[in-house]
Amino acid sequence: MAVCCLMIESIESYKNGWESTKNRSEEAFKQFLIREKEFVDFKDNASQFYKHVWCGILHQSETTGGWKIQRKGKIFEDSTKSINATIFLIKMKKTLNSYTNNLISADWDSENWINLRKKLQKVIKNCE
């Protein structure tokens, strides 16, 4: 789940052309979980997912607020705050493939490519 959360924040920074997600991390998760069709089950809990899953894993190496990571059931069970990590990862792969396929078919001067290049320029600068 930690890697999936890193992917969410990364994908959003590339899609939006953000040089950094500083002070935008929660916004990134909310945008992603509300927009991406594979994660529609989380749209009403996007802020809570950010707080209890991502921040919990990042800062404490565990979920908080009663959220659970499992490898059974559907992708998300709201009543128990349970996430099926296997399904989540499969859907992340689909989402990443969709993003890259959209780039392949997009014009070089499209907003998708402009934003990607803006983020990549910052990644390169960070390596200097």
PDB file of C-alpha atoms in Angstrom:
ATOM      1  CA  MET A   1       0.000   0.000   0.000  1.00  0.00           C
ATOM      2  CA  ALA A   2       2.908   2.341   0.674  1.00  0.00           C
ATOM      3  CA  VAL A   3       4.126   1.980  -2.916  1.00  0.00           C
ATOM      4  CA  CYS A   4       0.589   2.477  -4.245  1.00  0.00           C
ATOM      5  CA  CYS A   5       0.285   5.668  -2.206  1.00  0.00           C
ATOM      6  CA  LEU A   6       3.621   6.891  -3.565  1.00  0.00           C
ATOM      7  CA  MET A   7       2.300   6.195  -7.057  1.00  0.00           C
ATOM      8  CA  ILE A   8      -0.869   8.174  -6.388  1.00  0.00           C
ATOM      9  CA  GLU A   9       1.054  11.235  -5.312  1.00  0.00           C
ATOM     10  CA  SER A  10       3.516  10.862  -8.197  1.00  0.00           C
ATOM     11  CA  ILE A  11       0.855  10.387 -10.848  1.00  0.00           C
ATOM     12  CA  GLU A  12      -0.973  13.468  -9.624  1.00  0.00           C
ATOM     13  CA  SER A  13       2.188  15.566  -9.666  1.00  0.00           C
ATOM     14  CA  TYR A  14       2.883  14.517 -13.267  1.00  0.00           C
ATOM     15  CA  LYS A  15      -0.724  15.016 -14.389  1.00  0.00           C
ATOM     16  CA  ASN A  16      -0.870  18.467 -12.803  1.00  0.00           C
ATOM     17  CA  GLY A  17       2.678  19.521 -13.660  1.00  0.00           C
ATOM     18  CA  TRP A  18       3.433  20.161  -9.994  1.00  0.00           C
ATOM     19  CA  GLU A  19       7.101  20.575  -9.196  1.00  0.00           C
ATOM     20  CA  SER A  20       6.344  19.341  -5.672  1.00  0.00           C
ATOM     21  CA  THR A  21       3.385  18.071  -3.681  1.00  0.00           C
ATOM     22  CA  LYS A  22       4.425  20.115  -0.646  1.00  0.00           C
ATOM     23  CA  ASN A  23       1.201  21.445   0.903  1.00  0.00           C
ATOM     24  CA  ARG A  24      -0.721  19.588  -1.847  1.00  0.00           C
ATOM     25  CA  SER A  25      -0.471  15.981  -0.742  1.00  0.00           C
ATOM     26  CA  GLU A  26      -4.043  15.698   0.511  1.00  0.00           C
ATOM     27  CA  GLU A  27      -5.273  17.502  -2.602  1.00  0.00           C
ATOM     28  CA  ALA A  28      -3.417  14.945  -4.731  1.00  0.00           C
ATOM     29  CA  PHE A  29      -5.128  12.033  -3.011  1.00  0.00           C
ATOM     30  CA  LYS A  30      -8.549  13.655  -3.170  1.00  0.00           C
ATOM     31  CA  GLN A  31      -8.183  14.446  -6.884  1.00  0.00           C
ATOM     32  CA  PHE A  32      -6.987  10.954  -7.673  1.00  0.00           C
ATOM     33  CA  LEU A  33      -9.559   9.019  -5.643  1.00  0.00           C
ATOM     34  CA  ILE A  34     -12.443  11.149  -6.876  1.00  0.00           C
ATOM     35  CA  ARG A  35     -11.392  11.256 -10.560  1.00  0.00           C
ATOM     36  CA  GLU A  36     -10.055   7.783 -11.284  1.00  0.00           C
ATOM     37  CA  LYS A  37     -12.867   5.376 -12.177  1.00  0.00           C
ATOM     38  CA  GLU A  38     -10.985   2.387 -10.738  1.00  0.00           C
ATOM     39  CA  PHE A  39     -11.185   3.969  -7.267  1.00  0.00           C
ATOM     40  CA  VAL A  40     -14.767   5.239  -7.213  1.00  0.00           C
ATOM     41  CA  ASP A  41     -15.386   3.252  -4.009  1.00  0.00           C
ATOM     42  CA  PHE A  42     -13.110   5.668  -2.143  1.00  0.00           C
ATOM     43  CA  LYS A  43     -14.529   8.970  -3.395  1.00  0.00           C
ATOM     44  CA  ASP A  44     -16.554   9.673  -0.236  1.00  0.00           C
ATOM     45  CA  ASN A  45     -13.572   8.781   1.949  1.00  0.00           C
ATOM     46  CA  ALA A  46     -10.715  10.437   0.039  1.00  0.00           C
ATOM     47  CA  SER A  47      -9.646  12.736   2.877  1.00  0.00           C
ATOM     48  CA  GLN A  48      -9.896   9.926   5.406  1.00  0.00           C
ATOM     49  CA  PHE A  49      -7.866   7.631   3.132  1.00  0.00           C
ATOM     50  CA  TYR A  50      -5.165  10.289   2.950  1.00  0.00           C
ATOM     51  CA  LYS A  51      -5.137  10.817   6.715  1.00  0.00           C
ATOM     52  CA  HIS A  52      -5.476   7.248   7.953  1.00  0.00           C
ATOM     53  CA  VAL A  53      -3.819   5.226   5.212  1.00  0.00           C
ATOM     54  CA  TRP A  54      -1.128   7.368   3.590  1.00  0.00           C
ATOM     55  CA  CYS A  55      -0.193   9.544   6.573  1.00  0.00           C
ATOM     56  CA  GLY A  56      -0.499   6.567   8.914  1.00  0.00           C
ATOM     57  CA  ILE A  57       1.816   4.414   6.796  1.00  0.00           C
ATOM     58  CA  LEU A  58       4.226   7.275   6.121  1.00  0.00           C
ATOM     59  CA  HIS A  59       4.573   8.510   9.685  1.00  0.00           C
ATOM     60  CA  GLN A  60       3.855   5.439  11.807  1.00  0.00           C
ATOM     61  CA  SER A  61       4.252   2.442   9.474  1.00  0.00           C
ATOM     62  CA  GLU A  62       0.622   1.550  10.158  1.00  0.00           C
ATOM     63  CA  THR A  63      -2.869   2.644   9.274  1.00  0.00           C
ATOM     64  CA  THR A  64      -4.817   4.655  11.842  1.00  0.00           C
ATOM     65  CA  GLY A  65      -8.436   5.436  12.615  1.00  0.00           C
ATOM     66  CA  GLY A  66      -9.542   1.815  12.339  1.00  0.00           C
ATOM     67  CA  TRP A  67      -8.518   1.459   8.678  1.00  0.00           C
ATOM     68  CA  LYS A  68      -7.326  -2.025   7.715  1.00  0.00           C
ATOM     69  CA  ILE A  69      -5.229  -3.395   4.867  1.00  0.00           C
ATOM     70  CA  GLN A  70      -6.158  -6.951   3.900  1.00  0.00           C
ATOM     71  CA  ARG A  71      -5.889  -9.355   0.994  1.00  0.00           C
ATOM     72  CA  LYS A  72      -9.520 -10.435   0.892  1.00  0.00           C
ATOM     73  CA  GLY A  73     -12.909  -8.984   0.058  1.00  0.00           C
ATOM     74  CA  LYS A  74     -13.758  -6.184  -2.321  1.00  0.00           C
ATOM     75  CA  ILE A  75     -11.470  -3.216  -2.933  1.00  0.00           C
ATOM     76  CA  PHE A  76     -13.047  -1.203  -0.109  1.00  0.00           C
ATOM     77  CA  GLU A  77     -15.566  -2.014   2.578  1.00  0.00           C
ATOM     78  CA  ASP A  78     -16.770   1.279   4.034  1.00  0.00           C
ATOM     79  CA  SER A  79     -18.391  -0.228   7.139  1.00  0.00           C
ATOM     80  CA  THR A  80     -15.100  -1.795   8.303  1.00  0.00           C
ATOM     81  CA  LYS A  81     -12.698   0.640   6.552  1.00  0.00           C
ATOM     82  CA  SER A  82     -11.022  -2.424   5.000  1.00  0.00           C
ATOM     83  CA  ILE A  83      -8.963  -2.213   1.809  1.00  0.00           C
ATOM     84  CA  ASN A  84      -8.057  -5.225  -0.309  1.00  0.00           C
ATOM     85  CA  ALA A  85      -4.416  -4.442  -1.152  1.00  0.00           C
ATOM     86  CA  THR A  86      -4.265  -7.015  -3.958  1.00  0.00           C
ATOM     87  CA  ILE A  87      -7.203  -5.485  -5.833  1.00  0.00           C
ATOM     88  CA  PHE A  88      -5.915  -1.983  -5.073  1.00  0.00           C
ATOM     89  CA  LEU A  89      -2.556  -2.807  -6.679  1.00  0.00           C
ATOM     90  CA  ILE A  90      -4.211  -4.330  -9.764  1.00  0.00           C
ATOM     91  CA  LYS A  91      -6.294  -1.172 -10.176  1.00  0.00           C
ATOM     92  CA  MET A  92      -3.193   1.012  -9.726  1.00  0.00           C
ATOM     93  CA  LYS A  93      -1.544  -0.866 -12.578  1.00  0.00           C
ATOM     94  CA  LYS A  94      -4.620  -0.278 -14.780  1.00  0.00           C
ATOM     95  CA  THR A  95      -4.598   3.409 -13.888  1.00  0.00           C
ATOM     96  CA  LEU A  96      -0.893   3.785 -14.664  1.00  0.00           C
ATOM     97  CA  ASN A  97      -1.346   1.961 -17.979  1.00  0.00           C
ATOM     98  CA  SER A  98      -4.264   4.225 -18.842  1.00  0.00           C
ATOM     99  CA  TYR A  99      -2.172   7.314 -18.096  1.00  0.00           C
ATOM    100  CA  THR A 100       0.736   6.126 -20.226  1.00  0.00           C
ATOM    101  CA  ASN A 101      -1.597   5.086 -23.054  1.00  0.00           C
ATOM    102  CA  ASN A 102      -3.156   8.545 -22.978  1.00  0.00           C
ATOM    103  CA  LEU A 103       0.314  10.054 -23.298  1.00  0.00           C
ATOM    104  CA  ILE A 104       1.125   7.784 -26.235  1.00  0.00           C
ATOM    105  CA  SER A 105      -1.970   8.932 -28.109  1.00  0.00           C
ATOM    106  CA  ALA A 106      -1.759  12.607 -27.075  1.00  0.00           C
ATOM    107  CA  ASP A 107      -0.214  15.362 -29.139  1.00  0.00           C
ATOM    108  CA  TRP A 108       3.263  16.423 -27.950  1.00  0.00           C
ATOM    109  CA  ASP A 109       1.943  19.919 -27.211  1.00  0.00           C
ATOM    110  CA  SER A 110      -1.087  18.694 -25.260  1.00  0.00           C
ATOM    111  CA  GLU A 111      -1.629  19.678 -21.637  1.00  0.00           C
ATOM    112  CA  ASN A 112      -0.740  16.119 -20.555  1.00  0.00           C
ATOM    113  CA  TRP A 113       2.708  16.350 -22.139  1.00  0.00           C
ATOM    114  CA  ILE A 114       3.305  19.940 -21.035  1.00  0.00           C
ATOM    115  CA  ASN A 115       2.568  18.992 -17.420  1.00  0.00           C
ATOM    116  CA  LEU A 116       4.694  15.855 -17.608  1.00  0.00           C
ATOM    117  CA  ARG A 117       7.663  17.796 -18.997  1.00  0.00           C
ATOM    118  CA  LYS A 118       7.289  20.445 -16.289  1.00  0.00           C
ATOM    119  CA  LYS A 119       7.465  17.782 -13.565  1.00  0.00           C
ATOM    120  CA  LEU A 120      10.362  15.976 -15.276  1.00  0.00           C
ATOM    121  CA  GLN A 121      12.338  19.222 -15.462  1.00  0.00           C
ATOM    122  CA  LYS A 122      12.051  19.492 -11.676  1.00  0.00           C
ATOM    123  CA  VAL A 123      13.052  15.841 -11.220  1.00  0.00           C
ATOM    124  CA  ILE A 124      16.150  16.457 -13.344  1.00  0.00           C
ATOM    125  CA  LYS A 125      16.980  19.659 -11.440  1.00  0.00           C
ATOM    126  CA  ASN A 126      16.714  17.758  -8.157  1.00  0.00           C
ATOM    127  CA  CYS A 127      19.415  15.379  -9.416  1.00  0.00           C
ATOM    128  CA  GLU A 128      21.963  18.147  -9.999  1.00  0.00           C
TER     129      GLU A 128
END
